mmCIF file with all atom_site columns, C-alpha atoms in Angstrom:
data_model
loop_
_atom_site.group_PDB
_atom_site.id
_atom_site.type_symbol
_atom_site.label_atom_id
_atom_site.label_alt_id
_atom_site.label_comp_id
_atom_site.label_asym_id
_atom_site.label_entity_id
_atom_site.label_seq_id
_atom_site.pdbx_PDB_ins_code
_atom_site.Cartn_x
_atom_site.Cartn_y
_atom_site.Cartn_z
_atom_site.occupancy
_atom_site.B_iso_or_equiv
_atom_site.pdbx_formal_charge
_atom_site.auth_seq_id
_atom_site.auth_comp_id
_atom_site.auth_asym_id
_atom_site.auth_atom_id
_atom_site.pdbx_PDB_model_num
ATOM 1   C CA . MET A 1 1   ? 0.000   0.000   0.000   1.00 86.00 ? 1   MET A CA 1
ATOM 2   C CA . LYS A 1 2   ? 1.190   3.514   -0.839  1.00 92.00 ? 2   LYS A CA 1
ATOM 3   C CA . VAL A 1 3   ? 1.516   6.123   1.900   1.00 96.00 ? 3   VAL A CA 1
ATOM 4   C CA . LEU A 1 4   ? 2.251   9.834   1.516   1.00 97.00 ? 4   LEU A CA 1
ATOM 5   C CA . LEU A 1 5   ? 4.106   11.092  4.601   1.00 97.00 ? 5   LEU A CA 1
ATOM 6   C CA . THR A 1 6   ? 4.480   14.876  4.925   1.00 97.00 ? 6   THR A CA 1
ATOM 7   C CA . GLU A 1 7   ? 6.776   15.861  7.804   1.00 95.00 ? 7   GLU A CA 1
ATOM 8   C CA . ASP A 1 8   ? 9.123   18.867  8.007   1.00 93.00 ? 8   ASP A CA 1
ATOM 9   C CA . ASP A 1 9   ? 11.329  17.373  10.751  1.00 93.00 ? 9   ASP A CA 1
ATOM 10  C CA . PRO A 1 10  ? 13.938  15.521  8.640   1.00 93.00 ? 10  PRO A CA 1
ATOM 11  C CA . ASN A 1 11  ? 14.955  13.119  11.412  1.00 95.00 ? 11  ASN A CA 1
ATOM 12  C CA . LEU A 1 12  ? 11.399  12.123  12.350  1.00 94.00 ? 12  LEU A CA 1
ATOM 13  C CA . GLY A 1 13  ? 10.375  11.972  8.703   1.00 95.00 ? 13  GLY A CA 1
ATOM 14  C CA . MET A 1 14  ? 13.217  9.627   7.796   1.00 96.00 ? 14  MET A CA 1
ATOM 15  C CA . LEU A 1 15  ? 12.603  7.395   10.829  1.00 95.00 ? 15  LEU A CA 1
ATOM 16  C CA . LEU A 1 16  ? 8.885   7.112   10.057  1.00 96.00 ? 16  LEU A CA 1
ATOM 17  C CA . GLN A 1 17  ? 9.559   6.422   6.377   1.00 96.00 ? 17  GLN A CA 1
ATOM 18  C CA . GLU A 1 18  ? 12.042  3.659   7.200   1.00 95.00 ? 18  GLU A CA 1
ATOM 19  C CA . TYR A 1 19  ? 9.678   2.159   9.792   1.00 94.00 ? 19  TYR A CA 1
ATOM 20  C CA . LEU A 1 20  ? 6.662   2.126   7.467   1.00 95.00 ? 20  LEU A CA 1
ATOM 21  C CA . ASN A 1 21  ? 8.719   0.710   4.594   1.00 93.00 ? 21  ASN A CA 1
ATOM 22  C CA . ALA A 1 22  ? 9.937   -2.052  6.922   1.00 92.00 ? 22  ALA A CA 1
ATOM 23  C CA . LYS A 1 23  ? 6.279   -2.821  7.707   1.00 90.00 ? 23  LYS A CA 1
ATOM 24  C CA . GLY A 1 24  ? 5.498   -3.343  4.029   1.00 89.00 ? 24  GLY A CA 1
ATOM 25  C CA . PHE A 1 25  ? 4.268   0.094   2.983   1.00 92.00 ? 25  PHE A CA 1
ATOM 26  C CA . GLU A 1 26  ? 5.569   2.036   -0.013  1.00 92.00 ? 26  GLU A CA 1
ATOM 27  C CA . THR A 1 27  ? 6.198   5.404   1.630   1.00 96.00 ? 27  THR A CA 1
ATOM 28  C CA . ASP A 1 28  ? 6.907   8.711   -0.125  1.00 96.00 ? 28  ASP A CA 1
ATOM 29  C CA . LEU A 1 29  ? 8.296   11.486  2.104   1.00 97.00 ? 29  LEU A CA 1
ATOM 30  C CA . ALA A 1 30  ? 7.516   15.165  1.496   1.00 96.00 ? 30  ALA A CA 1
ATOM 31  C CA . LYS A 1 31  ? 9.301   17.843  3.545   1.00 95.00 ? 31  LYS A CA 1
ATOM 32  C CA . ASN A 1 32  ? 6.555   20.491  3.511   1.00 95.00 ? 32  ASN A CA 1
ATOM 33  C CA . GLY A 1 33  ? 2.943   21.017  2.494   1.00 94.00 ? 33  GLY A CA 1
ATOM 34  C CA . GLU A 1 34  ? 3.721   22.358  -0.983  1.00 95.00 ? 34  GLU A CA 1
ATOM 35  C CA . GLU A 1 35  ? 5.900   19.353  -1.758  1.00 95.00 ? 35  GLU A CA 1
ATOM 36  C CA . GLY A 1 36  ? 3.208   17.115  -0.285  1.00 95.00 ? 36  GLY A CA 1
ATOM 37  C CA . ILE A 1 37  ? 0.394   18.305  -2.561  1.00 96.00 ? 37  ILE A CA 1
ATOM 38  C CA . ARG A 1 38  ? 2.723   18.208  -5.565  1.00 95.00 ? 38  ARG A CA 1
ATOM 39  C CA . MET A 1 39  ? 3.607   14.576  -4.873  1.00 95.00 ? 39  MET A CA 1
ATOM 40  C CA . PHE A 1 40  ? -0.057  13.724  -4.265  1.00 95.00 ? 40  PHE A CA 1
ATOM 41  C CA . ILE A 1 41  ? -1.047  15.165  -7.655  1.00 93.00 ? 41  ILE A CA 1
ATOM 42  C CA . GLU A 1 42  ? 1.912   13.803  -9.623  1.00 91.00 ? 42  GLU A CA 1
ATOM 43  C CA . LYS A 1 43  ? 2.104   10.300  -8.145  1.00 87.00 ? 43  LYS A CA 1
ATOM 44  C CA . GLY A 1 44  ? -1.453  9.741   -6.907  1.00 80.00 ? 44  GLY A CA 1
ATOM 45  C CA . ASN A 1 45  ? -3.082  6.420   -5.988  1.00 84.00 ? 45  ASN A CA 1
ATOM 46  C CA . TYR A 1 46  ? -2.154  6.804   -2.312  1.00 92.00 ? 46  TYR A CA 1
ATOM 47  C CA . ASP A 1 47  ? -3.890  4.542   0.191   1.00 92.00 ? 47  ASP A CA 1
ATOM 48  C CA . MET A 1 48  ? -3.227  6.911   3.109   1.00 95.00 ? 48  MET A CA 1
ATOM 49  C CA . CYS A 1 49  ? -1.818  10.376  3.833   1.00 97.00 ? 49  CYS A CA 1
ATOM 50  C CA . ILE A 1 50  ? 0.009   11.181  7.080   1.00 97.00 ? 50  ILE A CA 1
ATOM 51  C CA . CYS A 1 51  ? 0.452   14.927  7.567   1.00 95.00 ? 51  CYS A CA 1
ATOM 52  C CA . ASP A 1 52  ? 2.290   17.002  10.135  1.00 92.00 ? 52  ASP A CA 1
ATOM 53  C CA . VAL A 1 53  ? 0.257   20.092  11.075  1.00 90.00 ? 53  VAL A CA 1
ATOM 54  C CA . MET A 1 54  ? 2.927   22.755  11.671  1.00 89.00 ? 54  MET A CA 1
ATOM 55  C CA . MET A 1 55  ? 4.953   22.960  8.452   1.00 91.00 ? 55  MET A CA 1
ATOM 56  C CA . PRO A 1 56  ? 6.561   25.738  6.398   1.00 86.00 ? 56  PRO A CA 1
ATOM 57  C CA . LYS A 1 57  ? 5.091   26.948  3.079   1.00 88.00 ? 57  LYS A CA 1
ATOM 58  C CA . LYS A 1 58  ? 1.791   25.106  3.612   1.00 91.00 ? 58  LYS A CA 1
ATOM 59  C CA . ASP A 1 59  ? 0.489   23.745  6.914   1.00 90.00 ? 59  ASP A CA 1
ATOM 60  C CA . GLY A 1 60  ? -1.142  20.354  7.363   1.00 90.00 ? 60  GLY A CA 1
ATOM 61  C CA . PHE A 1 61  ? -4.690  21.725  7.519   1.00 91.00 ? 61  PHE A CA 1
ATOM 62  C CA . SER A 1 62  ? -4.253  23.532  4.183   1.00 93.00 ? 62  SER A CA 1
ATOM 63  C CA . LEU A 1 63  ? -2.656  20.430  2.685   1.00 94.00 ? 63  LEU A CA 1
ATOM 64  C CA . ALA A 1 64  ? -5.557  18.254  3.848   1.00 93.00 ? 64  ALA A CA 1
ATOM 65  C CA . LYS A 1 65  ? -8.087  20.646  2.304   1.00 92.00 ? 65  LYS A CA 1
ATOM 66  C CA . GLU A 1 66  ? -6.318  20.448  -1.062  1.00 94.00 ? 66  GLU A CA 1
ATOM 67  C CA . ILE A 1 67  ? -6.047  16.664  -0.836  1.00 93.00 ? 67  ILE A CA 1
ATOM 68  C CA . ARG A 1 68  ? -9.777  16.460  -0.095  1.00 91.00 ? 68  ARG A CA 1
ATOM 69  C CA . MET A 1 69  ? -10.493 18.535  -3.219  1.00 89.00 ? 69  MET A CA 1
ATOM 70  C CA . LYS A 1 70  ? -8.653  15.892  -5.261  1.00 88.00 ? 70  LYS A CA 1
ATOM 71  C CA . ASP A 1 71  ? -9.747  12.782  -3.357  1.00 88.00 ? 71  ASP A CA 1
ATOM 72  C CA . LYS A 1 72  ? -12.642 12.660  -0.904  1.00 86.00 ? 72  LYS A CA 1
ATOM 73  C CA . GLU A 1 73  ? -11.933 9.094   0.235   1.00 86.00 ? 73  GLU A CA 1
ATOM 74  C CA . VAL A 1 74  ? -8.200  8.725   0.976   1.00 92.00 ? 74  VAL A CA 1
ATOM 75  C CA . PRO A 1 75  ? -7.635  8.437   4.764   1.00 94.00 ? 75  PRO A CA 1
ATOM 76  C CA . ILE A 1 76  ? -5.709  11.273  6.440   1.00 95.00 ? 76  ILE A CA 1
ATOM 77  C CA . ILE A 1 77  ? -3.901  11.104  9.795   1.00 94.00 ? 77  ILE A CA 1
ATOM 78  C CA . PHE A 1 78  ? -2.520  14.266  11.394  1.00 92.00 ? 78  PHE A CA 1
ATOM 79  C CA . LEU A 1 79  ? 0.724   14.242  13.390  1.00 89.00 ? 79  LEU A CA 1
ATOM 80  C CA . THR A 1 80  ? 1.037   17.266  15.619  1.00 83.00 ? 80  THR A CA 1
ATOM 81  C CA . ALA A 1 81  ? 2.558   18.784  18.728  1.00 77.00 ? 81  ALA A CA 1
ATOM 82  C CA . LYS A 1 82  ? -0.728  20.625  19.227  1.00 65.00 ? 82  LYS A CA 1
ATOM 83  C CA . SER A 1 83  ? -3.101  19.121  21.764  1.00 63.00 ? 83  SER A CA 1
ATOM 84  C CA . MET A 1 84  ? -5.618  21.952  22.048  1.00 60.00 ? 84  MET A CA 1
ATOM 85  C CA . LYS A 1 85  ? -9.235  20.936  21.571  1.00 61.00 ? 85  LYS A CA 1
ATOM 86  C CA . GLU A 1 86  ? -9.798  23.629  18.918  1.00 67.00 ? 86  GLU A CA 1
ATOM 87  C CA . ASP A 1 87  ? -6.947  22.308  16.777  1.00 68.00 ? 87  ASP A CA 1
ATOM 88  C CA . THR A 1 88  ? -8.211  18.743  17.047  1.00 71.00 ? 88  THR A CA 1
ATOM 89  C CA . ILE A 1 89  ? -11.687 19.842  15.982  1.00 76.00 ? 89  ILE A CA 1
ATOM 90  C CA . GLN A 1 90  ? -10.248 21.807  13.059  1.00 76.00 ? 90  GLN A CA 1
ATOM 91  C CA . GLY A 1 91  ? -8.330  18.727  11.966  1.00 74.00 ? 91  GLY A CA 1
ATOM 92  C CA . PHE A 1 92  ? -11.478 16.630  11.793  1.00 80.00 ? 92  PHE A CA 1
ATOM 93  C CA . LYS A 1 93  ? -13.367 19.453  10.065  1.00 79.00 ? 93  LYS A CA 1
ATOM 94  C CA . VAL A 1 94  ? -10.901 19.494  7.174   1.00 81.00 ? 94  VAL A CA 1
ATOM 95  C CA . GLY A 1 95  ? -11.278 15.744  6.698   1.00 78.00 ? 95  GLY A CA 1
ATOM 96  C CA . ALA A 1 96  ? -8.948  13.946  9.109   1.00 83.00 ? 96  ALA A CA 1
ATOM 97  C CA . ASP A 1 97  ? -9.631  10.304  9.957   1.00 88.00 ? 97  ASP A CA 1
ATOM 98  C CA . ASP A 1 98  ? -7.363  10.357  13.007  1.00 89.00 ? 98  ASP A CA 1
ATOM 99  C CA . TYR A 1 99  ? -5.193  12.740  14.994  1.00 86.00 ? 99  TYR A CA 1
ATOM 100 C CA . ILE A 1 100 ? -2.033  11.759  16.908  1.00 88.00 ? 100 ILE A CA 1
ATOM 101 C CA . THR A 1 101 ? -0.287  14.127  19.311  1.00 85.00 ? 101 THR A CA 1
ATOM 102 C CA . LYS A 1 102 ? 3.522   14.097  19.515  1.00 85.00 ? 102 LYS A CA 1
ATOM 103 C CA . PRO A 1 103 ? 5.374   12.422  21.057  1.00 85.00 ? 103 PRO A CA 1
ATOM 104 C CA . PHE A 1 104 ? 3.904   9.085   19.977  1.00 87.00 ? 104 PHE A CA 1
ATOM 105 C CA . SER A 1 105 ? 5.180   5.566   19.436  1.00 88.00 ? 105 SER A CA 1
ATOM 106 C CA . MET A 1 106 ? 5.540   4.223   15.912  1.00 91.00 ? 106 MET A CA 1
ATOM 107 C CA . GLU A 1 107 ? 3.641   1.121   17.014  1.00 89.00 ? 107 GLU A CA 1
ATOM 108 C CA . GLU A 1 108 ? 0.678   3.309   17.967  1.00 89.00 ? 108 GLU A CA 1
ATOM 109 C CA . LEU A 1 109 ? 0.736   4.977   14.550  1.00 92.00 ? 109 LEU A CA 1
ATOM 110 C CA . LEU A 1 110 ? 0.821   1.573   12.855  1.00 92.00 ? 110 LEU A CA 1
ATOM 111 C CA . MET A 1 111 ? -2.107  0.298   14.930  1.00 91.00 ? 111 MET A CA 1
ATOM 112 C CA . ARG A 1 112 ? -4.163  3.385   14.102  1.00 90.00 ? 112 ARG A CA 1
ATOM 113 C CA . MET A 1 113 ? -3.381  2.966   10.399  1.00 92.00 ? 113 MET A CA 1
ATOM 114 C CA . LYS A 1 114 ? -4.446  -0.676  10.492  1.00 89.00 ? 114 LYS A CA 1
ATOM 115 C CA . ALA A 1 115 ? -7.665  0.226   12.321  1.00 89.00 ? 115 ALA A CA 1
ATOM 116 C CA . ILE A 1 116 ? -8.552  2.710   9.570   1.00 90.00 ? 116 ILE A CA 1
ATOM 117 C CA . PHE A 1 117 ? -7.786  0.171   6.842   1.00 87.00 ? 117 PHE A CA 1
ATOM 118 C CA . ARG A 1 118 ? -9.970  -2.433  8.593   1.00 84.00 ? 118 ARG A CA 1
ATOM 119 C CA . ARG A 1 119 ? -12.846 0.033   8.751   1.00 84.00 ? 119 ARG A CA 1
ATOM 120 C CA . ILE A 1 120 ? -12.468 0.916   5.074   1.00 77.00 ? 120 ILE A CA 1
ATOM 121 C CA . HIS A 1 121 ? -12.308 -2.720  3.998   1.00 73.00 ? 121 HIS A CA 1
ATOM 122 C CA . LYS A 1 122 ? -15.412 -3.529  6.022   1.00 67.00 ? 122 LYS A CA 1
ATOM 123 C CA . GLN A 1 123 ? -17.290 -0.690  4.339   1.00 62.00 ? 123 GLN A CA 1
ATOM 124 C CA . GLU A 1 124 ? -16.137 -1.921  0.935   1.00 58.00 ? 124 GLU A CA 1
ATOM 125 C CA . ALA A 1 125 ? -17.269 -5.448  1.782   1.00 56.00 ? 125 ALA A CA 1
ATOM 126 C CA . ASP A 1 126 ? -20.674 -4.169  2.902   1.00 57.00 ? 126 ASP A CA 1
ATOM 127 C CA . THR A 1 127 ? -21.090 -2.128  -0.297  1.00 56.00 ? 127 THR A CA 1
ATOM 128 C CA . PRO A 1 128 ? -20.190 -4.159  -3.393  1.00 63.00 ? 128 PRO A CA 1
ATOM 129 C CA . ILE A 1 129 ? -18.514 -2.134  -6.135  1.00 72.00 ? 129 ILE A CA 1
ATOM 130 C CA . ASN A 1 130 ? -19.356 -3.002  -9.716  1.00 84.00 ? 130 ASN A CA 1
ATOM 131 C CA . THR A 1 131 ? -18.017 0.008   -11.640 1.00 90.00 ? 131 THR A CA 1
ATOM 132 C CA . TYR A 1 132 ? -14.291 0.699   -11.968 1.00 93.00 ? 132 TYR A CA 1
ATOM 133 C CA . GLN A 1 133 ? -12.343 3.487   -13.635 1.00 93.00 ? 133 GLN A CA 1
ATOM 134 C CA . ILE A 1 134 ? -9.260  2.118   -15.400 1.00 95.00 ? 134 ILE A CA 1
ATOM 135 C CA . GLY A 1 135 ? -7.381  5.057   -16.847 1.00 93.00 ? 135 GLY A CA 1
ATOM 136 C CA . GLU A 1 136 ? -9.510  6.274   -19.767 1.00 94.00 ? 136 GLU A CA 1
ATOM 137 C CA . TYR A 1 137 ? -11.717 3.174   -19.594 1.00 96.00 ? 137 TYR A CA 1
ATOM 138 C CA . SER A 1 138 ? -14.845 2.552   -17.528 1.00 95.00 ? 138 SER A CA 1
ATOM 139 C CA . PHE A 1 139 ? -15.548 -1.064  -16.585 1.00 96.00 ? 139 PHE A CA 1
ATOM 140 C CA . ASP A 1 140 ? -18.967 -2.287  -15.427 1.00 95.00 ? 140 ASP A CA 1
ATOM 141 C CA . ALA A 1 141 ? -18.443 -5.700  -13.839 1.00 93.00 ? 141 ALA A CA 1
ATOM 142 C CA . GLN A 1 142 ? -22.181 -6.271  -13.471 1.00 91.00 ? 142 GLN A CA 1
ATOM 143 C CA . THR A 1 143 ? -22.886 -5.998  -17.204 1.00 94.00 ? 143 THR A CA 1
ATOM 144 C CA . ASN A 1 144 ? -19.410 -7.184  -18.334 1.00 95.00 ? 144 ASN A CA 1
ATOM 145 C CA . THR A 1 145 ? -19.010 -3.949  -20.310 1.00 96.00 ? 145 THR A CA 1
ATOM 146 C CA . LEU A 1 146 ? -15.788 -2.043  -20.988 1.00 97.00 ? 146 LEU A CA 1
ATOM 147 C CA . ALA A 1 147 ? -16.349 1.502   -22.275 1.00 95.00 ? 147 ALA A CA 1
ATOM 148 C CA . TYR A 1 148 ? -13.823 3.805   -23.956 1.00 95.00 ? 148 TYR A CA 1
ATOM 149 C CA . ASN A 1 149 ? -14.341 7.128   -25.710 1.00 92.00 ? 149 ASN A CA 1
ATOM 150 C CA . GLY A 1 150 ? -18.060 6.543   -26.256 1.00 89.00 ? 150 GLY A CA 1
ATOM 151 C CA . SER A 1 151 ? -17.762 2.971   -27.519 1.00 92.00 ? 151 SER A CA 1
ATOM 152 C CA . GLN A 1 152 ? -18.594 -0.167  -25.527 1.00 94.00 ? 152 GLN A CA 1
ATOM 153 C CA . ASN A 1 153 ? -17.032 -3.610  -25.643 1.00 95.00 ? 153 ASN A CA 1
ATOM 154 C CA . LYS A 1 154 ? -18.841 -6.647  -24.234 1.00 96.00 ? 154 LYS A CA 1
ATOM 155 C CA . LEU A 1 155 ? -16.463 -8.934  -22.324 1.00 96.00 ? 155 LEU A CA 1
ATOM 156 C CA . THR A 1 156 ? -16.873 -12.646 -21.741 1.00 95.00 ? 156 THR A CA 1
ATOM 157 C CA . THR A 1 157 ? -17.674 -13.807 -18.219 1.00 94.00 ? 157 THR A CA 1
ATOM 158 C CA . LYS A 1 158 ? -14.108 -15.007 -17.602 1.00 95.00 ? 158 LYS A CA 1
ATOM 159 C CA . GLU A 1 159 ? -12.614 -11.785 -18.990 1.00 96.00 ? 159 GLU A CA 1
ATOM 160 C CA . SER A 1 160 ? -14.898 -9.762  -16.740 1.00 96.00 ? 160 SER A CA 1
ATOM 161 C CA . GLU A 1 161 ? -14.151 -11.819 -13.616 1.00 95.00 ? 161 GLU A CA 1
ATOM 162 C CA . LEU A 1 162 ? -10.406 -11.591 -14.221 1.00 96.00 ? 162 LEU A CA 1
ATOM 163 C CA . LEU A 1 163 ? -10.487 -7.850  -14.923 1.00 97.00 ? 163 LEU A CA 1
ATOM 164 C CA . LYS A 1 164 ? -12.607 -7.264  -11.808 1.00 94.00 ? 164 LYS A CA 1
ATOM 165 C CA . LEU A 1 165 ? -10.049 -9.116  -9.676  1.00 93.00 ? 165 LEU A CA 1
ATOM 166 C CA . LEU A 1 166 ? -7.239  -6.998  -11.136 1.00 95.00 ? 166 LEU A CA 1
ATOM 167 C CA . CYS A 1 167 ? -9.238  -3.799  -10.524 1.00 94.00 ? 167 CYS A CA 1
ATOM 168 C CA . GLN A 1 168 ? -9.866  -4.784  -6.907  1.00 88.00 ? 168 GLN A CA 1
ATOM 169 C CA . ASN A 1 169 ? -6.090  -5.086  -6.498  1.00 89.00 ? 169 ASN A CA 1
ATOM 170 C CA . LYS A 1 170 ? -5.014  -2.205  -8.748  1.00 90.00 ? 170 LYS A CA 1
ATOM 171 C CA . ASN A 1 171 ? -1.267  -1.539  -8.613  1.00 89.00 ? 171 ASN A CA 1
ATOM 172 C CA . GLN A 1 172 ? -0.814  -4.642  -6.437  1.00 88.00 ? 172 GLN A CA 1
ATOM 173 C CA . SER A 1 173 ? 0.245   -8.168  -7.368  1.00 87.00 ? 173 SER A CA 1
ATOM 174 C CA . VAL A 1 174 ? -2.416  -10.856 -7.762  1.00 90.00 ? 174 VAL A CA 1
ATOM 175 C CA . SER A 1 175 ? -1.035  -14.372 -7.391  1.00 90.00 ? 175 SER A CA 1
ATOM 176 C CA . ARG A 1 176 ? -1.668  -16.812 -10.244 1.00 89.00 ? 176 ARG A CA 1
ATOM 177 C CA . SER A 1 177 ? -2.778  -19.541 -7.867  1.00 90.00 ? 177 SER A CA 1
ATOM 178 C CA . PHE A 1 178 ? -5.317  -17.294 -6.132  1.00 89.00 ? 178 PHE A CA 1
ATOM 179 C CA . ALA A 1 179 ? -6.805  -16.057 -9.421  1.00 92.00 ? 179 ALA A CA 1
ATOM 180 C CA . LEU A 1 180 ? -7.032  -19.581 -10.833 1.00 93.00 ? 180 LEU A CA 1
ATOM 181 C CA . LYS A 1 181 ? -8.732  -21.031 -7.756  1.00 92.00 ? 181 LYS A CA 1
ATOM 182 C CA . LEU A 1 182 ? -11.132 -18.095 -7.489  1.00 90.00 ? 182 LEU A CA 1
ATOM 183 C CA . ILE A 1 183 ? -12.196 -17.943 -11.154 1.00 93.00 ? 183 ILE A CA 1
ATOM 184 C CA . TRP A 1 184 ? -11.435 -21.379 -12.631 1.00 93.00 ? 184 TRP A CA 1
ATOM 185 C CA . GLY A 1 185 ? -11.877 -23.494 -9.508  1.00 89.00 ? 185 GLY A CA 1
ATOM 186 C CA . ASP A 1 186 ? -8.353  -24.977 -9.459  1.00 87.00 ? 186 ASP A CA 1
ATOM 187 C CA . ASP A 1 187 ? -4.816  -24.049 -10.500 1.00 86.00 ? 187 ASP A CA 1
ATOM 188 C CA . SER A 1 188 ? -4.140  -26.868 -12.952 1.00 90.00 ? 188 SER A CA 1
ATOM 189 C CA . TYR A 1 189 ? -1.691  -26.464 -15.823 1.00 91.00 ? 189 TYR A CA 1
ATOM 190 C CA . PHE A 1 190 ? -4.428  -26.243 -18.460 1.00 93.00 ? 190 PHE A CA 1
ATOM 191 C CA . ASN A 1 191 ? -6.364  -23.614 -16.523 1.00 93.00 ? 191 ASN A CA 1
ATOM 192 C CA . ALA A 1 192 ? -3.135  -21.626 -16.110 1.00 93.00 ? 192 ALA A CA 1
ATOM 193 C CA . ARG A 1 193 ? -2.632  -21.629 -19.895 1.00 94.00 ? 193 ARG A CA 1
ATOM 194 C CA . SER A 1 194 ? -6.254  -20.567 -20.331 1.00 95.00 ? 194 SER A CA 1
ATOM 195 C CA . MET A 1 195 ? -5.749  -17.656 -17.934 1.00 95.00 ? 195 MET A CA 1
ATOM 196 C CA . ASP A 1 196 ? -2.676  -16.521 -19.880 1.00 95.00 ? 196 ASP A CA 1
ATOM 197 C CA . VAL A 1 197 ? -4.860  -16.340 -22.994 1.00 96.00 ? 197 VAL A CA 1
ATOM 198 C CA . TYR A 1 198 ? -7.418  -14.207 -21.169 1.00 97.00 ? 198 TYR A CA 1
ATOM 199 C CA . ILE A 1 199 ? -4.689  -11.887 -19.847 1.00 97.00 ? 199 ILE A CA 1
ATOM 200 C CA . THR A 1 200 ? -3.539  -11.375 -23.451 1.00 96.00 ? 200 THR A CA 1
ATOM 201 C CA . LYS A 1 201 ? -7.123  -10.589 -24.479 1.00 97.00 ? 201 LYS A CA 1
ATOM 202 C CA . LEU A 1 202 ? -7.488  -8.046  -21.666 1.00 97.00 ? 202 LEU A CA 1
ATOM 203 C CA . ARG A 1 203 ? -4.280  -6.318  -22.751 1.00 97.00 ? 203 ARG A CA 1
ATOM 204 C CA . LYS A 1 204 ? -5.752  -5.955  -26.244 1.00 96.00 ? 204 LYS A CA 1
ATOM 205 C CA . HIS A 1 205 ? -9.019  -4.596  -24.847 1.00 97.00 ? 205 HIS A CA 1
ATOM 206 C CA . LEU A 1 206 ? -7.090  -1.943  -22.873 1.00 97.00 ? 206 LEU A CA 1
ATOM 207 C CA . LYS A 1 207 ? -4.457  -1.063  -25.485 1.00 95.00 ? 207 LYS A CA 1
ATOM 208 C CA . GLU A 1 208 ? -5.958  2.345   -26.412 1.00 95.00 ? 208 GLU A CA 1
ATOM 209 C CA . ASP A 1 209 ? -4.685  3.840   -23.139 1.00 95.00 ? 209 ASP A CA 1
ATOM 210 C CA . PRO A 1 210 ? -0.867  3.507   -23.061 1.00 93.00 ? 210 PRO A CA 1
ATOM 211 C CA . ALA A 1 211 ? -0.799  4.351   -19.336 1.00 93.00 ? 211 ALA A CA 1
ATOM 212 C CA . ILE A 1 212 ? -2.451  0.993   -18.549 1.00 96.00 ? 212 ILE A CA 1
ATOM 213 C CA . GLN A 1 213 ? -0.327  -2.135  -18.186 1.00 96.00 ? 213 GLN A CA 1
ATOM 214 C CA . ILE A 1 214 ? -1.015  -5.682  -17.072 1.00 96.00 ? 214 ILE A CA 1
ATOM 215 C CA . MET A 1 215 ? 2.424   -6.848  -16.012 1.00 94.00 ? 215 MET A CA 1
ATOM 216 C CA . ASN A 1 216 ? 3.681   -10.368 -15.456 1.00 91.00 ? 216 ASN A CA 1
ATOM 217 C CA . MET A 1 217 ? 5.286   -10.430 -12.001 1.00 88.00 ? 217 MET A CA 1
ATOM 218 C CA . HIS A 1 218 ? 7.859   -13.218 -12.114 1.00 82.00 ? 218 HIS A CA 1
ATOM 219 C CA . GLY A 1 219 ? 7.152   -15.788 -9.430  1.00 77.00 ? 219 GLY A CA 1
ATOM 220 C CA . GLU A 1 220 ? 4.127   -13.838 -8.200  1.00 80.00 ? 220 GLU A CA 1
ATOM 221 C CA . GLY A 1 221 ? 1.379   -13.366 -10.769 1.00 89.00 ? 221 GLY A CA 1
ATOM 222 C CA . PHE A 1 222 ? -0.036  -10.273 -12.440 1.00 92.00 ? 222 PHE A CA 1
ATOM 223 C CA . LYS A 1 223 ? -0.379  -6.586  -11.650 1.00 94.00 ? 223 LYS A CA 1
ATOM 224 C CA . LEU A 1 224 ? -2.742  -4.031  -13.205 1.00 96.00 ? 224 LEU A CA 1
ATOM 225 C CA . ILE A 1 225 ? -0.837  -0.741  -13.318 1.00 94.00 ? 225 ILE A CA 1
ATOM 226 C CA . VAL A 1 226 ? -2.774  2.463   -13.939 1.00 90.00 ? 226 VAL A CA 1
#
């Protein structure tokens, strides 16, 4: 999962980045609010934003407001030396999901992050998603329809199921064995060859947008990159 960490204290920022990377996150570090919003716009697809409040050039509250204008769903955690009630309330008003007062333990931050992810995943499980935006394409998994630039392409059931699985794990690896067992029922050699054919077909369906790739991850499986 990708995390945008915006922290103007270079020592704390580096320690947090190294800690989160060691815990399996892909963490980008910005040194101030202006750099933070620039990275958010240019790189995008972040699963969480962690923002210090008191920063030069652009404070954490202003950064959060701009992030919310671009993405209303991405979780935001504030890190701050401020413990005043008014500041905490302001943080939640601009869209914070949590608020941690310095000093704090890295383990506490990790636990709070995991709690937010659990809540999000539960909400996603309770509300099935059938429509996905894939670059310039729109994919309706319920009707097996892939739309691009006003035209629609009807996918087969297997193509649709495989593309839906890739969309649910966008920019993350999907293991071959898991995909085969989920969609084909078992991971036999012949089913694996069949899946390779369907992956090739999906690449052709998505070829009009060069920013989209379905990559073979050696020893892992596939990854839909958008």
